[in-house]
mmCIF file of C-alpha atoms in Angstrom:
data_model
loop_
_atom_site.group_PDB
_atom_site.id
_atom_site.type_symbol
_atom_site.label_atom_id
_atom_site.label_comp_id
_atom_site.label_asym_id
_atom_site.label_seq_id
_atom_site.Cartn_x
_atom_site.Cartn_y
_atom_site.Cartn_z
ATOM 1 C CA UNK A 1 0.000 0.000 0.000
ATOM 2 C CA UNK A 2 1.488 3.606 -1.128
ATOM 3 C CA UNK A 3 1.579 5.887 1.406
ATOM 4 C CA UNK A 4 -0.669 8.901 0.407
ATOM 5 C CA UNK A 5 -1.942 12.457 1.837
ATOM 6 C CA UNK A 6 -5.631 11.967 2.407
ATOM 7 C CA UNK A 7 -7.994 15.256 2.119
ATOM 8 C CA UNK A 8 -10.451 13.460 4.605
ATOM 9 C CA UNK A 9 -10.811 10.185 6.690
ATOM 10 C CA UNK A 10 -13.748 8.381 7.610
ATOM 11 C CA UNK A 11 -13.932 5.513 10.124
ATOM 12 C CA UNK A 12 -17.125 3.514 9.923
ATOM 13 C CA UNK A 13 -19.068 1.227 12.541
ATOM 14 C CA UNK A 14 -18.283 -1.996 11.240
ATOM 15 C CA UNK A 15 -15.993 -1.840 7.991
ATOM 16 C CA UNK A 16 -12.600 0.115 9.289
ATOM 17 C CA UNK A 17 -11.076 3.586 8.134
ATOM 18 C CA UNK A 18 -11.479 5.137 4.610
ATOM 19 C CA UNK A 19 -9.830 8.309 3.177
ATOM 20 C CA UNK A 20 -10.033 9.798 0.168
ATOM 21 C CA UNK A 21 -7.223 11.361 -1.829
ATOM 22 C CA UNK A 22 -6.125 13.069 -5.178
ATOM 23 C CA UNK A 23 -5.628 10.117 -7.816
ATOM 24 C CA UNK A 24 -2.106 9.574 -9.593
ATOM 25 C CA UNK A 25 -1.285 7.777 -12.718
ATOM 26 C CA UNK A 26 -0.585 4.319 -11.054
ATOM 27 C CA UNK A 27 -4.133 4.344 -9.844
ATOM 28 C CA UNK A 28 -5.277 3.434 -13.259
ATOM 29 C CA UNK A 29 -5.541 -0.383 -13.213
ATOM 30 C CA UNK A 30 -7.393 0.026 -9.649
ATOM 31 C CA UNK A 31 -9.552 2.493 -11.165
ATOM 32 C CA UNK A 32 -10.406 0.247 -13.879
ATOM 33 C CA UNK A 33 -11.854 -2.392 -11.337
ATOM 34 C CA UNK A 34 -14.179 -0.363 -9.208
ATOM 35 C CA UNK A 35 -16.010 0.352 -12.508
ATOM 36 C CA UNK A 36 -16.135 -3.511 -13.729
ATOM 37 C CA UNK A 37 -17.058 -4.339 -10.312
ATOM 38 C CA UNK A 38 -20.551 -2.398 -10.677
ATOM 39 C CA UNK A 39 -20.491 -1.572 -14.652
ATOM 40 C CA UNK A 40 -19.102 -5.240 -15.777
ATOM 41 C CA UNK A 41 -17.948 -3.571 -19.397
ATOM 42 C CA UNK A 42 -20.994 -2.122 -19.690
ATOM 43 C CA UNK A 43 -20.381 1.552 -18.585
ATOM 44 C CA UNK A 44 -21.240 4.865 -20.202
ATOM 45 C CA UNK A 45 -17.942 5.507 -21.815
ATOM 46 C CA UNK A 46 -15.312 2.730 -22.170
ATOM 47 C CA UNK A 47 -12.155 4.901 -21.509
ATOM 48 C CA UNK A 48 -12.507 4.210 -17.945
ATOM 49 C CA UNK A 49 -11.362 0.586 -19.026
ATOM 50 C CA UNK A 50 -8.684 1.649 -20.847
ATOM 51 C CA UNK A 51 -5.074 2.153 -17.921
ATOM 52 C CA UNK A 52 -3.633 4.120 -20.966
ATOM 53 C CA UNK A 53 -6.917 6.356 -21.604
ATOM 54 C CA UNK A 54 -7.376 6.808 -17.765
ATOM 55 C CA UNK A 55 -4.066 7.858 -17.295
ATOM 56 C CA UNK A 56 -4.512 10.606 -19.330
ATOM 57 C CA UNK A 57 -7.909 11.619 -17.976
ATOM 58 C CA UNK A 58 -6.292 11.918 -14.812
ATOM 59 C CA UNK A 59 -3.539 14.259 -15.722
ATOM 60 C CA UNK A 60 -6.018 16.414 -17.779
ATOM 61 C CA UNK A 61 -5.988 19.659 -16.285
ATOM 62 C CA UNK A 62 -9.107 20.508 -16.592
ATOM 63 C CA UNK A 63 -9.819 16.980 -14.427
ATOM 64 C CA UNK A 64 -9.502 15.965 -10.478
ATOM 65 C CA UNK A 65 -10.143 12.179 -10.125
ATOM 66 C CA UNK A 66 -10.646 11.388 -6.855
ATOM 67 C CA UNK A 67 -10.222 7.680 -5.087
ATOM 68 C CA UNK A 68 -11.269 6.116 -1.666
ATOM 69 C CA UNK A 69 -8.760 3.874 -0.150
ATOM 70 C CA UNK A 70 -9.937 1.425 2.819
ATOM 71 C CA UNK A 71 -6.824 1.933 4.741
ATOM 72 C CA UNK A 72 -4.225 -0.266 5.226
ATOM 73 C CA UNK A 73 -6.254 -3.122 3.485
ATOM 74 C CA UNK A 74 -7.348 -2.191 0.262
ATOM 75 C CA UNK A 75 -6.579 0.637 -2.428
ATOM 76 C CA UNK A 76 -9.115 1.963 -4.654
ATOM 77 C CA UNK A 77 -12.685 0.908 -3.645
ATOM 78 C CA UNK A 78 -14.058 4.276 -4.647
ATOM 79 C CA UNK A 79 -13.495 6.821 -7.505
ATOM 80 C CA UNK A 80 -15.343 9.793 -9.117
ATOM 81 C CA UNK A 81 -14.143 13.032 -11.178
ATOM 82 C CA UNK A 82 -14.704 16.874 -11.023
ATOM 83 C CA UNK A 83 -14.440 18.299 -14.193
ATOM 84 C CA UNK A 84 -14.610 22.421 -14.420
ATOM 85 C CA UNK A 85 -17.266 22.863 -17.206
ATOM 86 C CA UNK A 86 -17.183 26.595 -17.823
ATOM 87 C CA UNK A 87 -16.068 29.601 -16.095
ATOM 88 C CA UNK A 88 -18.412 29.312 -13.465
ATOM 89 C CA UNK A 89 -19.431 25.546 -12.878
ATOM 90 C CA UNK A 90 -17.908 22.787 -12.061
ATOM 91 C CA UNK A 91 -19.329 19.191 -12.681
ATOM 92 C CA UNK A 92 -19.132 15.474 -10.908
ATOM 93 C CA UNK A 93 -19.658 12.515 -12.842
ATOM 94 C CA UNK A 94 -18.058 8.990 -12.501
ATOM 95 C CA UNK A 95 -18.863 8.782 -9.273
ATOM 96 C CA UNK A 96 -18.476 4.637 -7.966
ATOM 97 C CA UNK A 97 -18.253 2.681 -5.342
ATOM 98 C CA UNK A 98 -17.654 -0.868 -4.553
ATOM 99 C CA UNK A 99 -21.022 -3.002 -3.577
ATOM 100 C CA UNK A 100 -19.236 -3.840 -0.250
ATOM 101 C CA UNK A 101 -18.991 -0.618 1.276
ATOM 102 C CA UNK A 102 -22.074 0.783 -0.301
ATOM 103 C CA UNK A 103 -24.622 2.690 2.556
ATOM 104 C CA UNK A 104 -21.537 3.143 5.077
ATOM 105 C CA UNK A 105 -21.874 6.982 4.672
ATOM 106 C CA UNK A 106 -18.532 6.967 2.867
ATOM 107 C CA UNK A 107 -20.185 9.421 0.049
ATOM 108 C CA UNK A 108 -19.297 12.220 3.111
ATOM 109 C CA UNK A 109 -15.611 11.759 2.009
ATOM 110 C CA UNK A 110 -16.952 13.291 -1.502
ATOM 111 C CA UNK A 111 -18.120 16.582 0.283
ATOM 112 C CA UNK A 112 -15.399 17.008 1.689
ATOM 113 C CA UNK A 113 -13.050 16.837 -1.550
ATOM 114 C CA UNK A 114 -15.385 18.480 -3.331
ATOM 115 C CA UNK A 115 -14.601 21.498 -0.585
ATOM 116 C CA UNK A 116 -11.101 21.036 -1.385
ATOM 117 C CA UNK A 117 -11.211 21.246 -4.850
ATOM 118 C CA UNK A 118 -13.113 24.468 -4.731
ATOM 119 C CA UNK A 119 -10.440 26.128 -2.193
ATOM 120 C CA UNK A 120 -8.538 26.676 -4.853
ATOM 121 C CA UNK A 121 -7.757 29.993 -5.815
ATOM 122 C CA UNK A 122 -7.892 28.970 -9.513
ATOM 123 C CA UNK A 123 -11.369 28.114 -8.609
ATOM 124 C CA UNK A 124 -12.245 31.243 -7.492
ATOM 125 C CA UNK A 125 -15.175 32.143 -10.024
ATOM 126 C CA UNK A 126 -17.217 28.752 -9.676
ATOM 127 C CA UNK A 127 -20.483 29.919 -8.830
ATOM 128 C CA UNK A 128 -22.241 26.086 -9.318
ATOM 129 C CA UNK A 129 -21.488 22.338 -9.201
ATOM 130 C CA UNK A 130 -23.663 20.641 -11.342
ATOM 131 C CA UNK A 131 -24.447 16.670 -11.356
ATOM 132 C CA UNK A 132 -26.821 14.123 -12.912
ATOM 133 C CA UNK A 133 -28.435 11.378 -11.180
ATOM 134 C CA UNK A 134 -29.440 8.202 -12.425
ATOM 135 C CA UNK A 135 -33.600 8.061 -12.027
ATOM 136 C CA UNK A 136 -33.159 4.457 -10.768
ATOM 137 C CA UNK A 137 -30.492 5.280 -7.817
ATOM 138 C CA UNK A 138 -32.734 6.536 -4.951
ATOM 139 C CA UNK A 139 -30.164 6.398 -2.439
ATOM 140 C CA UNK A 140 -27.838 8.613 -4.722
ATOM 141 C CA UNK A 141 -31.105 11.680 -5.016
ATOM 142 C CA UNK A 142 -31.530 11.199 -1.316
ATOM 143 C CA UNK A 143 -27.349 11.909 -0.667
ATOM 144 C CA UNK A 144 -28.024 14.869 -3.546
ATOM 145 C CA UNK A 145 -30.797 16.320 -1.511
ATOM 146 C CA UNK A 146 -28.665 16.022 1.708
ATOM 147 C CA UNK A 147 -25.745 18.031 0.280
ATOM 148 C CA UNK A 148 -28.104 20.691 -0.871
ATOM 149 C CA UNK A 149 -28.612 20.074 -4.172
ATOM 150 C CA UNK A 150 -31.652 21.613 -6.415
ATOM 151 C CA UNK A 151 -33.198 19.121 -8.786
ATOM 152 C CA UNK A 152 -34.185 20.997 -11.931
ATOM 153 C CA UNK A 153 -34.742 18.692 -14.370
ATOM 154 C CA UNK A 154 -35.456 15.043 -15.793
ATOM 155 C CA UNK A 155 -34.397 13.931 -19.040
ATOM 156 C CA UNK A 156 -35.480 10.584 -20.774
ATOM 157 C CA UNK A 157 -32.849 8.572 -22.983
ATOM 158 C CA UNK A 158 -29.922 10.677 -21.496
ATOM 159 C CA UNK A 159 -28.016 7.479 -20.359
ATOM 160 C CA UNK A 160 -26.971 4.731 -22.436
ATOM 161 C CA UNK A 161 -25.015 1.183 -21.099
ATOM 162 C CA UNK A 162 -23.499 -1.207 -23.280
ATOM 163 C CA UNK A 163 -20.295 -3.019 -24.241
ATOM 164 C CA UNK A 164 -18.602 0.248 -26.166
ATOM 165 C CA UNK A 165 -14.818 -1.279 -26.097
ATOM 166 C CA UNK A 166 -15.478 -1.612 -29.948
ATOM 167 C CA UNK A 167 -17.508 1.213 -30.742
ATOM 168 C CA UNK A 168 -15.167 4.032 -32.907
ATOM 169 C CA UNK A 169 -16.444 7.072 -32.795
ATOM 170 C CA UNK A 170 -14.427 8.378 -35.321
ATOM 171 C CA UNK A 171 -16.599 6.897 -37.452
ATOM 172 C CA UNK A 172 -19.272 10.031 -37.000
ATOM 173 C CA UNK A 173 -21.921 7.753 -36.051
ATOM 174 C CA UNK A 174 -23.694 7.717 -32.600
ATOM 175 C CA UNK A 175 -23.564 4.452 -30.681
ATOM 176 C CA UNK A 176 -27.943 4.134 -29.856
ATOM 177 C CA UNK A 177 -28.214 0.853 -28.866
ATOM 178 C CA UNK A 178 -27.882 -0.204 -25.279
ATOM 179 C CA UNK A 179 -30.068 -0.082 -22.080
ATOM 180 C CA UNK A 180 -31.104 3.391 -22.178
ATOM 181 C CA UNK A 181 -32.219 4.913 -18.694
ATOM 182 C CA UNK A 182 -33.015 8.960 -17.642
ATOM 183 C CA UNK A 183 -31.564 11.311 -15.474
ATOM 184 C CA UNK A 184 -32.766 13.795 -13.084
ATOM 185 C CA UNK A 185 -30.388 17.050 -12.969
ATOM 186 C CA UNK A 186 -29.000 18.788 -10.435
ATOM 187 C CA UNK A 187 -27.661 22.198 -9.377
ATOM 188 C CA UNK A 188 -25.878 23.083 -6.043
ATOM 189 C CA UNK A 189 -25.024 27.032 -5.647
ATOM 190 C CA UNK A 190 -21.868 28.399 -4.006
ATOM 191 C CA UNK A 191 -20.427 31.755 -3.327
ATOM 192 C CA UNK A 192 -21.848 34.568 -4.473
ATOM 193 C CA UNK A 193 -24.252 32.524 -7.343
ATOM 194 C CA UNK A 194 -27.746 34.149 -6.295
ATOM 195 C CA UNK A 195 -25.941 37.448 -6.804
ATOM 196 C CA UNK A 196 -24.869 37.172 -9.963
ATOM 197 C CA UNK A 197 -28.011 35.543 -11.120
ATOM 198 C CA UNK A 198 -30.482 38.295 -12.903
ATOM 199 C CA UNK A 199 -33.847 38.173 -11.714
ATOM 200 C CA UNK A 200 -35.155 39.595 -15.097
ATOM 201 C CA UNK A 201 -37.127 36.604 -16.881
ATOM 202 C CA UNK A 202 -38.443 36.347 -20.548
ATOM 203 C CA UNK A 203 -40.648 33.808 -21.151
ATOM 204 C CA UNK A 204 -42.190 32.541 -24.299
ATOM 205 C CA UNK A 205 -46.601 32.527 -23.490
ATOM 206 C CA UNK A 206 -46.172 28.232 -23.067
ATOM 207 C CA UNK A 207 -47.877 26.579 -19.616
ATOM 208 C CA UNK A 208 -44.989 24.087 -19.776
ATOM 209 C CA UNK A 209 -42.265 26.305 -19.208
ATOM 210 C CA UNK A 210 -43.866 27.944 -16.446
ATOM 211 C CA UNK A 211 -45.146 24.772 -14.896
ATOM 212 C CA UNK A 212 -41.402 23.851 -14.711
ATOM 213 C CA UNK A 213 -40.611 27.488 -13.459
ATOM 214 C CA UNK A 214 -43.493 27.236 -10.682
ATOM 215 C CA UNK A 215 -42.053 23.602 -9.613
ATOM 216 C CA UNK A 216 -38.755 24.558 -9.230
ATOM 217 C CA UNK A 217 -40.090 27.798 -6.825
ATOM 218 C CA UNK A 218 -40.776 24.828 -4.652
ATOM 219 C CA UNK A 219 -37.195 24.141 -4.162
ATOM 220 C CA UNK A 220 -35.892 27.351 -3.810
ATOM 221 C CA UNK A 221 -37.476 30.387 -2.267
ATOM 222 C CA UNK A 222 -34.595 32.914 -4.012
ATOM 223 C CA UNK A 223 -37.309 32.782 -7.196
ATOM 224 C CA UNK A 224 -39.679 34.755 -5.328
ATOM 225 C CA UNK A 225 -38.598 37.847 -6.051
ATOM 226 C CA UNK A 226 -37.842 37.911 -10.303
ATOM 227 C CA UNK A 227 -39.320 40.115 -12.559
ATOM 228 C CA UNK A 228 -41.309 37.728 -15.338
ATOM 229 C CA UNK A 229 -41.763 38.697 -18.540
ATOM 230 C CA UNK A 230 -44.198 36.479 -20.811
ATOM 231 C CA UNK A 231 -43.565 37.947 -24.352
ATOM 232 C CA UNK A 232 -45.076 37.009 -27.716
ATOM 233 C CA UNK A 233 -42.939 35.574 -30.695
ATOM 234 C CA UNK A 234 -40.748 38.208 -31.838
ATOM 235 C CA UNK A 235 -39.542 38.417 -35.270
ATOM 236 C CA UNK A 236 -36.078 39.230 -34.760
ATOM 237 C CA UNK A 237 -34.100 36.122 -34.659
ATOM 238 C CA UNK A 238 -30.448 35.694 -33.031
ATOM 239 C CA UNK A 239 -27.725 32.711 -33.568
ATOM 240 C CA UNK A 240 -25.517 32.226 -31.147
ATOM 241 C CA UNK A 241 -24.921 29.123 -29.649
ATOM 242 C CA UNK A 242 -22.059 26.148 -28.683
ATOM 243 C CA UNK A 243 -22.846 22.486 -29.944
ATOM 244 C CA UNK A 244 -21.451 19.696 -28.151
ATOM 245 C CA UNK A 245 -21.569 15.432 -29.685
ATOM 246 C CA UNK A 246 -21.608 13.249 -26.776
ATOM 247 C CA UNK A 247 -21.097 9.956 -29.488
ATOM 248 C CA UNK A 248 -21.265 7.266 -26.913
ATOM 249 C CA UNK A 249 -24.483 8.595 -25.456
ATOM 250 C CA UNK A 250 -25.655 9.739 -28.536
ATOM 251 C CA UNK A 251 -26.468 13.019 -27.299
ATOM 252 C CA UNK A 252 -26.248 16.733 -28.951
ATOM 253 C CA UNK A 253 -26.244 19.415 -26.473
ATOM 254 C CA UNK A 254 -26.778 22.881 -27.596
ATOM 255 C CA UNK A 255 -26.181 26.134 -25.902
ATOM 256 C CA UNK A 256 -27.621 29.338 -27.109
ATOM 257 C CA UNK A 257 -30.058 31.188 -29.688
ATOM 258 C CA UNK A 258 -30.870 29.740 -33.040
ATOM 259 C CA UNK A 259 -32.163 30.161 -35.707
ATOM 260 C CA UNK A 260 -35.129 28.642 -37.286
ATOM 261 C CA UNK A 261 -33.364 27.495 -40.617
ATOM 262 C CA UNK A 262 -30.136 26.492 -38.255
ATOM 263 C CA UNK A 263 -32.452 23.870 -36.220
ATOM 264 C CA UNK A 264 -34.016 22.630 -39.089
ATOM 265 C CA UNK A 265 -30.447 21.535 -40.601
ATOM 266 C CA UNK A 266 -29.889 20.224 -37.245
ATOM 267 C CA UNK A 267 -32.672 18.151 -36.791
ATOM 268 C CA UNK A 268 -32.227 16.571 -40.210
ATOM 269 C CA UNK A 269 -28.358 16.137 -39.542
ATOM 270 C CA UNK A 270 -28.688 14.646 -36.484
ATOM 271 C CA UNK A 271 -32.223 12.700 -36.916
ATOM 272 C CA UNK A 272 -30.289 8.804 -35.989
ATOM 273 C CA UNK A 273 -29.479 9.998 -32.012
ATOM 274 C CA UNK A 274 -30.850 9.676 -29.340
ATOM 275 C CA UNK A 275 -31.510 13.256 -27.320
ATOM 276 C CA UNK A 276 -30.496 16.570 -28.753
ATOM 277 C CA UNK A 277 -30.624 18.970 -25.686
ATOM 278 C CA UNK A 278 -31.270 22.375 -26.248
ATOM 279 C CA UNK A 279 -30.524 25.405 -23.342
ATOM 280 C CA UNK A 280 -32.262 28.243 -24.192
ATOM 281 C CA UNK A 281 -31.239 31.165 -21.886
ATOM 282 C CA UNK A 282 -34.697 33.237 -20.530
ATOM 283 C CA UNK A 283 -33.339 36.539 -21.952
ATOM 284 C CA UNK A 284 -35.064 39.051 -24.082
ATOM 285 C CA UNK A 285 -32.860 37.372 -27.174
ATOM 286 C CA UNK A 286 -33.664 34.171 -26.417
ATOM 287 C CA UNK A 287 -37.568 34.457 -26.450
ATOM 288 C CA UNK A 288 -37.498 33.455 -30.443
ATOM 289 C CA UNK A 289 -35.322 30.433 -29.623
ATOM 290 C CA UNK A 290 -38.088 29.522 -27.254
ATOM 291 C CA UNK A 291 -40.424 29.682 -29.495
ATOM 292 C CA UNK A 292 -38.571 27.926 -32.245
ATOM 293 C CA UNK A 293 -38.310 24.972 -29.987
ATOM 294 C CA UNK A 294 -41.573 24.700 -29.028
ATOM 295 C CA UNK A 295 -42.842 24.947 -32.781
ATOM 296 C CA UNK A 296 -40.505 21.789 -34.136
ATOM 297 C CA UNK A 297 -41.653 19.883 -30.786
ATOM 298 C CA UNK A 298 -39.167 19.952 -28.283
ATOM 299 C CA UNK A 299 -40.224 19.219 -24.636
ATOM 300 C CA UNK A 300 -39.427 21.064 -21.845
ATOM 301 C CA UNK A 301 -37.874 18.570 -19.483
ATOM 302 C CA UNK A 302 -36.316 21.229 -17.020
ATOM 303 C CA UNK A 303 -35.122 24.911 -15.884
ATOM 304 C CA UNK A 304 -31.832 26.154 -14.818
ATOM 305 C CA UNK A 305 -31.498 28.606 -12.783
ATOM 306 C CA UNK A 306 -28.169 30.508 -13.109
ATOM 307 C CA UNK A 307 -26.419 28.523 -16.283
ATOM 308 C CA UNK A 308 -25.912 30.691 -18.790
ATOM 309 C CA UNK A 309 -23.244 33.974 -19.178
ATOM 310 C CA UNK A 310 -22.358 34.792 -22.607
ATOM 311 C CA UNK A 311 -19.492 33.455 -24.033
ATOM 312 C CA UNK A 312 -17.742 36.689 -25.033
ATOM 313 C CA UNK A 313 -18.825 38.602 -21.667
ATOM 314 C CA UNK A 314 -16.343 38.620 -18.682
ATOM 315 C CA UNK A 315 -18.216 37.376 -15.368
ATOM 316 C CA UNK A 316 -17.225 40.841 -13.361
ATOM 317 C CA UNK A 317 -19.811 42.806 -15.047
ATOM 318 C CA UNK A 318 -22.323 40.848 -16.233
ATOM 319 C CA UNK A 319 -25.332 38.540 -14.485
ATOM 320 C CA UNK A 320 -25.958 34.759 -15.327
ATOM 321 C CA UNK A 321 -29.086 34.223 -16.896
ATOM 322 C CA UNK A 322 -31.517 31.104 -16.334
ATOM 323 C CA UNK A 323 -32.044 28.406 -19.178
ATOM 324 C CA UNK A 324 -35.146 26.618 -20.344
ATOM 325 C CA UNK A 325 -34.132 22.426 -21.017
ATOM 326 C CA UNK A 326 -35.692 21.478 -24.235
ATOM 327 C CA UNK A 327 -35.172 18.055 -25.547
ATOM 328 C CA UNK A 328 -35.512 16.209 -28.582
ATOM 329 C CA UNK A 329 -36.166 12.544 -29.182
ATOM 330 C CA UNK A 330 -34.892 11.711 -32.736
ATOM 331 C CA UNK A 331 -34.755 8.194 -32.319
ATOM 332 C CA UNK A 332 -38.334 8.066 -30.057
ATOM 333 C CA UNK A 333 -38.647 7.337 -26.706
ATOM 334 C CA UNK A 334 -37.855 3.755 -24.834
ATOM 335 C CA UNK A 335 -41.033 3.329 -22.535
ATOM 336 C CA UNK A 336 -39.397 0.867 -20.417
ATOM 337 C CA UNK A 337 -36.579 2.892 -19.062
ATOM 338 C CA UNK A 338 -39.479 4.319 -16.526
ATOM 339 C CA UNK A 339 -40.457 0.853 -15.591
ATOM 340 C CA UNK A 340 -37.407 0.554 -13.003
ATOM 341 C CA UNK A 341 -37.118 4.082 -12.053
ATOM 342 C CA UNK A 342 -37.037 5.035 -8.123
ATOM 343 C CA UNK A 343 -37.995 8.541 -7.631
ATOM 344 C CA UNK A 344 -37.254 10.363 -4.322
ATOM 345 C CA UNK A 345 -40.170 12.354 -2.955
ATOM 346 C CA UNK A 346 -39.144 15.647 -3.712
ATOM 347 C CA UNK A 347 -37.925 14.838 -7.100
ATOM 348 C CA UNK A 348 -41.223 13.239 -7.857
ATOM 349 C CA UNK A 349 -43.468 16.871 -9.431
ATOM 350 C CA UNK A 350 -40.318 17.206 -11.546
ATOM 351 C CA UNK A 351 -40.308 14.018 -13.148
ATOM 352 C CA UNK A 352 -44.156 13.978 -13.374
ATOM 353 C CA UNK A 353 -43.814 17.523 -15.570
ATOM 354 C CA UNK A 354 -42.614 15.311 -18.157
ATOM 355 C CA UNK A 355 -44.290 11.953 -17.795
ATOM 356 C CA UNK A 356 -47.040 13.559 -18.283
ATOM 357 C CA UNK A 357 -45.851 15.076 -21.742
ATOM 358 C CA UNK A 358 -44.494 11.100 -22.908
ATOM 359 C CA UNK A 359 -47.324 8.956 -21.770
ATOM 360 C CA UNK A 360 -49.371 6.846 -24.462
ATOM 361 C CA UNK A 361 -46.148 8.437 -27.174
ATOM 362 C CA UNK A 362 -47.637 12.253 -27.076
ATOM 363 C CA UNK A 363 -44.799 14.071 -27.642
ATOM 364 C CA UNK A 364 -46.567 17.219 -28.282
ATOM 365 C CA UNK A 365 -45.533 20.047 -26.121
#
């Protein structure tokens, strides 16, 4: 056993000591078999069974892998990843355990290097961590909820397991098949986030969007006090937006305004995967991106408070505007990824906002 620095220890009731560290290189092949313990080759992306691919993810700089060691017996038995997303967020994916020290409270070790991570001074302008949760992992939206987190939206087809070791994505083709499951998406503020967030809102005149608006009021009581703004179609149109291929979970994401010939080209360019994701910020601009959406059928499957700053705008003197989630089903919608799905209580009005929109196939917002 190497002899590490640990950012935080945990010693459990029946199991012994854990602490959790920074990973190094040599922690690849360790790394490896925490995910085929749970994942068997079957995990989102297949890099994480690759020691050359990992050890590269884990001297990306724009990466901090974590691992928990059970000390003095066993190294590796946990690992996840913080990733910094944009200027102000930072995201945590890849976040696995071993079955055998599952519900031991060892996810408290997390917190705690997540606080580490953001004591950085090169972390200084992260105003959000962001996360996804698997809709069929109750105890992982009950440890969400603990730490704070805001649940803001739920998105169908988002994750996709299968053997990928042979999948090349170089190819340009999305890899569809596999057992497809949703997520429900979370937001956690820090610093000075409710700040910087404007309380100006622009909404297109659409019941879902402000059903998802009125839900997420639930959640947080820092909504109470924005200005809304429900706005007919304007005929101005603005394009400005970041596109983003996830090809092993066959999903576009889109960031921005569009326009109406631009998501046309898209949909037909892009009709063989399995979500395309659009964030469309609630700003005066993006009320005909809004309404663009809703007129080639996209359902609203979330809001996000906070998420959006414009990409040629420096943070110090501007606000961060809220997005509306629409999503896109190209491929249709697997019914029996809801069949399994364990929904925490207070996730529950979220993910019933957009059952309600796929039962009996009416995808019709």
């Amino acid at each position: 056993m190497l002899v590490h620095e640990y950012i935080s220890v945990l010693t459990t009731k029946s199991k012994g000591t854990f602490g959790i560290r920074n990973a190094i290189s040599s922690d690849a092949p360790y790394i490896c078999e925490v995910f085929k313990s749970i994942y068997e080759w079957e995990y989102l992306y297949p890099k994480v069974y690759n020691k050359m691919k990992l050890i590269e993810e884990i001297n990306e700089e724009q990466n901090y892998w974590f691992c928990v060691d059970k000390l003095n017996e066993e190294r590796v038995v946990g690992v996840g990843l913080l990733r910094k997303e944009s200027e102000i967020s930072i995201y945590a994916g890849k976040t696995v355990l071993k079955k055998a020290y599952q519900g031991l409270g060892i996810s408290q070790l997390g917190t705690e290097c997540i606080f580490s991570f953001l004591s950085h001074p090169r972390q200084e302008n992260i105003l959000r961590f962001d996360t996804d949760v698997r809709a069929t992992n109750k105890n992982s939206q009950k440890f969400a909820d603990k730490v704070r987190c805001i649940p803001y939206g739920f998105i169908p087809n988002y994750n996709n397991y299968a053997d990928k070791r042979n999948f090349d994505p170089s190819e340009r083709m999305p890899f569809s098949k596999g057992k497809i499951e949703p997520v429900i998406m979370y937001v956690s503020p820090i610093r000075t986030y409710w700040k910087k967030r404007s309380r100006n809102i622009y909404f297109a005149k659409n019941q879902a969007i402000l059903s998802f608006y009125n839900e997420l009021k639930k959640h947080t009581n820092r909504l109470g006090r924005d200005h809304i703004h429900m706005k007919q179609d304007p005929s101005r149109q603005l394009e400005k937006f970041n596109l983003k291929k996830d090809y092993y979970k066959s999903c576009i994401k889109i960031d921005g305004y569009l326009k109406e010939e631009t998501i046309q080209n898209l949909l037909q360019n892009y009709s063989n995967w399995n979500v395309i994701e659009w964030r469309v910020p609630t700003t005066q601009e993006g009320l005909s991106s809004q309404y663009i959406a809703l007129r080639n059928n996209f359902l609203v499957v979330g809001y996000d408070p906070g998420s959006f700053i414009d990409i040629n705008t420096s943070l110090e003197n501007t606000f961060v505007n809220d997005t509306i989630l629409f999503c896109l089903f190209p491929n249709g919608i697997d019914y029996d990824q809801f069949n399994n799905i364990k929904i925490f209580k207070k996730n529950q009005g979220i993910v019933d906002l957009v059952l309600e929109k796929v039962k009996n196939g009416k995808m019709k917002v």
